[in-house]
Tab-separated table of C-alpha atoms in Angstrom:
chain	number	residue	atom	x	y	z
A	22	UNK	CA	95.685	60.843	178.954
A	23	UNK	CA	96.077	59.894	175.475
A	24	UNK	CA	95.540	56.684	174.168
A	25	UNK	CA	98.969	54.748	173.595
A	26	UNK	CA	97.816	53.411	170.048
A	27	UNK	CA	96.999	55.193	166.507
A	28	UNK	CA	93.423	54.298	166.076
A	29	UNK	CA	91.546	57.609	166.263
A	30	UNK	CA	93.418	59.168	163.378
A	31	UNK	CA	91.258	62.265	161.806
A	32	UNK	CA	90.129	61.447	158.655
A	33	UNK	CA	90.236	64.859	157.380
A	34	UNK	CA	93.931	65.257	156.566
A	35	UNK	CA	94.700	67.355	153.980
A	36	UNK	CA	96.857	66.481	151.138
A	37	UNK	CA	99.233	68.402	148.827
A	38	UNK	CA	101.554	67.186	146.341
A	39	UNK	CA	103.478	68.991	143.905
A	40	UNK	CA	105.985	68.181	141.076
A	41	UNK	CA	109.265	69.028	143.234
A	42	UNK	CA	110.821	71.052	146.199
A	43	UNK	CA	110.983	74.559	144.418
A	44	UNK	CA	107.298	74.148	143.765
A	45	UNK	CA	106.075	72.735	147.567
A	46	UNK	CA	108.149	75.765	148.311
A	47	UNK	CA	106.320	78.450	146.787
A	48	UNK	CA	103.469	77.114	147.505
A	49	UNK	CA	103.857	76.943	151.148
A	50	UNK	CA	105.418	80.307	151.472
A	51	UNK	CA	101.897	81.589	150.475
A	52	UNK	CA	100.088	79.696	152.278
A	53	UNK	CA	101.824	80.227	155.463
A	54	UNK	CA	102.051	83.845	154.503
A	55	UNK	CA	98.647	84.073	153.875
A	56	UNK	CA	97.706	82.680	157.555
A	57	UNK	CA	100.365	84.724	159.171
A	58	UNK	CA	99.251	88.001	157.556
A	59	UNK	CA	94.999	86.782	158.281
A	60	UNK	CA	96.171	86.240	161.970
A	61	UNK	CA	97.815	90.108	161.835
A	62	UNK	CA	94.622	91.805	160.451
A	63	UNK	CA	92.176	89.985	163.077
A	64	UNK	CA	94.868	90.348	166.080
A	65	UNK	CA	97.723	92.646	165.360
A	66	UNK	CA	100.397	90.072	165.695
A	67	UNK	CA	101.073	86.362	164.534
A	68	UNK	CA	103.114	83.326	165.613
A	69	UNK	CA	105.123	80.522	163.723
A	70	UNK	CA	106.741	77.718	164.928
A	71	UNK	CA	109.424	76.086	162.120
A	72	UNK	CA	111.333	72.814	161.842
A	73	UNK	CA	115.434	72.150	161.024
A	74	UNK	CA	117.106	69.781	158.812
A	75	UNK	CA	117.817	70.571	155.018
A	76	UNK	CA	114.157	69.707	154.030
A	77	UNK	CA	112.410	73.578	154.734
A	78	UNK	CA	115.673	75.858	152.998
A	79	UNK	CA	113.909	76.069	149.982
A	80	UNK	CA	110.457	76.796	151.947
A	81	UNK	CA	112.583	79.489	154.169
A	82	UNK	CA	113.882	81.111	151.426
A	83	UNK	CA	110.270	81.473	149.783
A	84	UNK	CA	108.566	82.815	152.696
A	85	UNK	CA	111.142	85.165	153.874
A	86	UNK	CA	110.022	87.039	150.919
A	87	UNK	CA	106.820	86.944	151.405
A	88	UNK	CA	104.680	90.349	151.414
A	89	UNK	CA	103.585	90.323	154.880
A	90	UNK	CA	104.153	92.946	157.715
A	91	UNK	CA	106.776	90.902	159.107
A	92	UNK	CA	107.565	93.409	162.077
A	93	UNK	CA	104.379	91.631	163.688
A	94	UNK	CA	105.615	88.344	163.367
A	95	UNK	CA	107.577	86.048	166.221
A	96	UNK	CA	109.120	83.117	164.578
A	97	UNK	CA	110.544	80.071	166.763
A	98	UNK	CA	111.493	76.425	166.465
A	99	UNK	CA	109.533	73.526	166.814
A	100	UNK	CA	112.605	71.877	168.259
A	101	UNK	CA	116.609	72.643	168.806
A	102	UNK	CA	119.588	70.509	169.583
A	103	UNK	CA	121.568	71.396	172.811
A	104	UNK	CA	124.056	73.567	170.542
A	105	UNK	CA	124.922	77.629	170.059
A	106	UNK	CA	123.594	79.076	167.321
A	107	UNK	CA	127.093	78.938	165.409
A	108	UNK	CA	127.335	75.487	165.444
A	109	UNK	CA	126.451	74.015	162.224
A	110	UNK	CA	123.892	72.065	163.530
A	111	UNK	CA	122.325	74.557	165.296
A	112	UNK	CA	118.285	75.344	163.947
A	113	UNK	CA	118.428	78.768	164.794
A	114	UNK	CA	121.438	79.280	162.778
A	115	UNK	CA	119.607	77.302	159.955
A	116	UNK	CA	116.950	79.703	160.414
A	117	UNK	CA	119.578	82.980	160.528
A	118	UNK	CA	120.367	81.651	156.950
A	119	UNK	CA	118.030	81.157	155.125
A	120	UNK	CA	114.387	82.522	157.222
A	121	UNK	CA	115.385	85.660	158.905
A	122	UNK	CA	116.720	87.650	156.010
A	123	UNK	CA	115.150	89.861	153.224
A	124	UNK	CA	111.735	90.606	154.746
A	125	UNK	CA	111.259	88.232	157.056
A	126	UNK	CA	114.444	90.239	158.989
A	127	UNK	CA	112.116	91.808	160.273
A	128	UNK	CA	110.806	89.126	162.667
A	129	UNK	CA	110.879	88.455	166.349
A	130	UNK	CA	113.070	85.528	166.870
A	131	UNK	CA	112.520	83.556	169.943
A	132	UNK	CA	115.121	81.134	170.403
A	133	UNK	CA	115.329	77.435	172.290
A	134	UNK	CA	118.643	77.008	173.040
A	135	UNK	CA	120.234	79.126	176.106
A	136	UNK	CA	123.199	78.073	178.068
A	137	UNK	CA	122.472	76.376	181.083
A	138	UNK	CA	124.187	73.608	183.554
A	139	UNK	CA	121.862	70.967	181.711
A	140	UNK	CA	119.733	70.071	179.283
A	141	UNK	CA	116.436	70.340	181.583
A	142	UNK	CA	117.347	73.664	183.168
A	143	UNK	CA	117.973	75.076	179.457
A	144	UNK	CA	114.234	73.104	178.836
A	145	UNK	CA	112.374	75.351	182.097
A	146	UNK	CA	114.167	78.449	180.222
A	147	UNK	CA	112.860	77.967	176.556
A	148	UNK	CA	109.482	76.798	178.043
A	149	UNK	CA	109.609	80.181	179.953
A	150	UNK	CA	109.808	82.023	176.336
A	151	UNK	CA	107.383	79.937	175.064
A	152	UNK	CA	104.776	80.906	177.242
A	153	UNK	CA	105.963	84.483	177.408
A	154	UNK	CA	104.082	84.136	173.537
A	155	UNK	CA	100.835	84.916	174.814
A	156	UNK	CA	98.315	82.295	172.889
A	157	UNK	CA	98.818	79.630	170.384
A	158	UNK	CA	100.463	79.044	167.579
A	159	UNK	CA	99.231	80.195	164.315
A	160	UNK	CA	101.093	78.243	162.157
A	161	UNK	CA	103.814	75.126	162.883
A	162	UNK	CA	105.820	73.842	160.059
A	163	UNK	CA	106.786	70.042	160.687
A	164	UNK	CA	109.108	67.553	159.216
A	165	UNK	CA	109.618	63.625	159.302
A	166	UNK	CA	112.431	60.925	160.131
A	167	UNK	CA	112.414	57.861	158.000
A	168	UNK	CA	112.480	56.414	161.450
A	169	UNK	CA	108.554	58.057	161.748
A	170	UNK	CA	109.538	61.368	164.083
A	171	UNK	CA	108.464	64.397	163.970
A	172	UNK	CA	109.750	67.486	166.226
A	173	UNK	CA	111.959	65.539	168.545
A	174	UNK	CA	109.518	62.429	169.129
A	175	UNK	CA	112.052	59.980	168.706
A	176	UNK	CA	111.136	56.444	168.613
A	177	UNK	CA	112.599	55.404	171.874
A	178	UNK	CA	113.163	59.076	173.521
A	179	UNK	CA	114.127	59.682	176.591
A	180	UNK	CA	110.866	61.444	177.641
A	181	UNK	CA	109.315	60.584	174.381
A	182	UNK	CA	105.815	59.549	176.750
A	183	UNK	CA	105.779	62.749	178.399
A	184	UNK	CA	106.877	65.424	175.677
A	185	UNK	CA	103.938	63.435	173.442
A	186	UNK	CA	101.260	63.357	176.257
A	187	UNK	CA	98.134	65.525	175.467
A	188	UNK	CA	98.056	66.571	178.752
A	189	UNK	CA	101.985	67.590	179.459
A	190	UNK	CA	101.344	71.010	181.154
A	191	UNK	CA	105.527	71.794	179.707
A	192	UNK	CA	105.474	73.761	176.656
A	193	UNK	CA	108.904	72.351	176.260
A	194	UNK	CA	111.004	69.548	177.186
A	195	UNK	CA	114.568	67.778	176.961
A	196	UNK	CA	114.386	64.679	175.267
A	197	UNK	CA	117.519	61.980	174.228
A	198	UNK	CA	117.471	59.569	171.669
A	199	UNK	CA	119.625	57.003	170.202
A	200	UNK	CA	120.939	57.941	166.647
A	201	UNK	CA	119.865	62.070	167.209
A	202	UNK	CA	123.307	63.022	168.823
A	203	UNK	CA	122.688	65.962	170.855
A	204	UNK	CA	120.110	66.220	173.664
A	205	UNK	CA	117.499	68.195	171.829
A	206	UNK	CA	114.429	70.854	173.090
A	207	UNK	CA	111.117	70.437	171.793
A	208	UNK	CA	107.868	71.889	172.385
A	209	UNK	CA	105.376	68.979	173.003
A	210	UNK	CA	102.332	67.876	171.644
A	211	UNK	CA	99.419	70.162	173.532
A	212	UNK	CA	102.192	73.205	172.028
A	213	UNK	CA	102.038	72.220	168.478
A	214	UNK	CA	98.805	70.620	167.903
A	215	UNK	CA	96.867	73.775	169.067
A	216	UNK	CA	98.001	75.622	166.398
A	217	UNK	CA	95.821	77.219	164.081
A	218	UNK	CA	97.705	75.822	160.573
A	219	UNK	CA	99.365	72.059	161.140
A	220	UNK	CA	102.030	71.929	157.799
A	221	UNK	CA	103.814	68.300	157.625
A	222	UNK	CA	106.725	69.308	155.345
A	223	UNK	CA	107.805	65.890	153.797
A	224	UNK	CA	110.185	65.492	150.527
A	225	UNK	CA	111.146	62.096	148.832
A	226	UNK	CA	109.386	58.998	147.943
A	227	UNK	CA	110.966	57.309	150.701
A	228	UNK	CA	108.991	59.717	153.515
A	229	UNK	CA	105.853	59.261	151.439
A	230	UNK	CA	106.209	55.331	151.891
A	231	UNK	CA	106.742	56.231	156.021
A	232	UNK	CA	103.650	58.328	156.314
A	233	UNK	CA	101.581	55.744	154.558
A	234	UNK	CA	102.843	53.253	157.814
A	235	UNK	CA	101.853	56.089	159.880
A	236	UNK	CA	97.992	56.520	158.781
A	237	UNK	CA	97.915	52.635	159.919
A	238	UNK	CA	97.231	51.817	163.109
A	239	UNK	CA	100.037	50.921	165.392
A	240	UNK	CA	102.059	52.179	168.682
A	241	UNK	CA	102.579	55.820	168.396
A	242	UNK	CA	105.945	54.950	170.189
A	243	UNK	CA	106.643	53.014	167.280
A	244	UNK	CA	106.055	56.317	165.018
A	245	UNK	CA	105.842	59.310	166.953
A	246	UNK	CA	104.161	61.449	164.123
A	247	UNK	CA	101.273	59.531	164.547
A	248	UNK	CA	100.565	61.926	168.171
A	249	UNK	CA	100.350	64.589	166.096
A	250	UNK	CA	98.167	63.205	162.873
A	251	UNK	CA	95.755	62.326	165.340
A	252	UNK	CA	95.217	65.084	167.971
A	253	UNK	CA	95.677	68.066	165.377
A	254	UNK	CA	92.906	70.552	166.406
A	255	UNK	CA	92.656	71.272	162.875
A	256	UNK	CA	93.319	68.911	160.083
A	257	UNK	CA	97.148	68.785	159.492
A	258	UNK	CA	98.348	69.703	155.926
A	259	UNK	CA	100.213	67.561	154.281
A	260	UNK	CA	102.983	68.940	151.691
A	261	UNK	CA	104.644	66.081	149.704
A	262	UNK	CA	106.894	66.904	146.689
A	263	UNK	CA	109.115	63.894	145.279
């Protein structure tokens, strides 16, 4: 088991900051693309995980045009709310918007959301796609809450222990929190932090004040990202653009 407190935080994060949004964007896309198209030469096929909220349009946009065989990519979510993919809130149909068009069409999109009699059973179904990926992750694009989440590691989650336990053998879980609205899917910790490329995709000065609370030490119930700062199998990438 992981320990319940931030205090073996890697010291080799890796920091990025850039003069606004359009440029984080750009320069994302091509280093995402870059990774994506490395991971098709060595294997034949790559795998990206992305997050929702109105933070990674830009960044979708970007990479979607991004000169990469996109045929051997599968693209899914880090984490979904309990919605179809026509509701506005819906990730996937962020992702239908502004990701899966112009080049990056071309993708295999594996969704989290499927109908089901409850938020668990539709959980055991997206963690059977999951798996069905065959390996790790080669790249997972993040976000941050101003409350310190990150997926759906809500302070004060439902299953926010077990989706952020190192040794949760689910790829994905259901998880409630005050504040989020719908119940929400999200793959857990052992799913993200094994991939190859760790991107925390953060935008405003007011996120940049949160992550500095989050390299201190403290409860990682308190802030959630802190899981995935510290057991990152490779040093997480920070993106920051004001």
């Amino acid at each position: 088991m992981k320990a319940t407190d931030h205090d073996r935080l890697s010291p080799s994060l890796r920091h990025h900051e850039f003069t606004d949004g359009a440029e984080l964007a750009g320069a994302l896309a091509t280093k995402v693309g870059a990774v994506l198209q490395a991971a098709i030469t060595a294997r034949g096929q790559a795998r990206l995980a992305v997050s929702g909220g109105s933070t990674p349009k830009r960044f979708f946009e970007a990479l979607a045009l991004e000169e990469i065989d996109w045929t051997r990519v599968t693209v899914t979510l880090i984490d979904e709310r309990l919605v179809p993919v026509d509701n506005e809130r819906s990730n996937h149909g962020l992702a239908n918007r502004y990701l899966l068009k112009n080049k990056a069409a071309a993708a295999r999109f594996i969704p989290l959301y499927a109908e089901a009699e409850d938020a668990e059973a539709a959980a055991r179904i997206a963690a059977n796609r999951i798996d069905g990926l065959g390996g790790p992750l080669d790249v997972a694009v993040l976000g941050m809450g101003t409350d310190g989440h990150t997926a759906s590691f809500f302070p004060g989650g439902s299953t926010l222990a077990q989706a952020t336990d190192i040794d949760c053998p689910d790829s994905v879980i259901a998880i409630e929190a005050p504040g989020a609205g719908e119940p929400r899917l999200t793959l857990t910790l052992p799913r993200i932090v094994e991939a190859g490329l760790i991107v925390l995709h953060i935008e405003g000065t007011e996120k940049k004040a949160v992550l500095a609370r989050a390299l201190q030490p403290g409860p990682d119930a308190d802030m959630p990202v802190r899981s995935v700062l510290r057991d990152a199998a490779e040093p997480v990438e920070i993106y920051w653009a004001p």
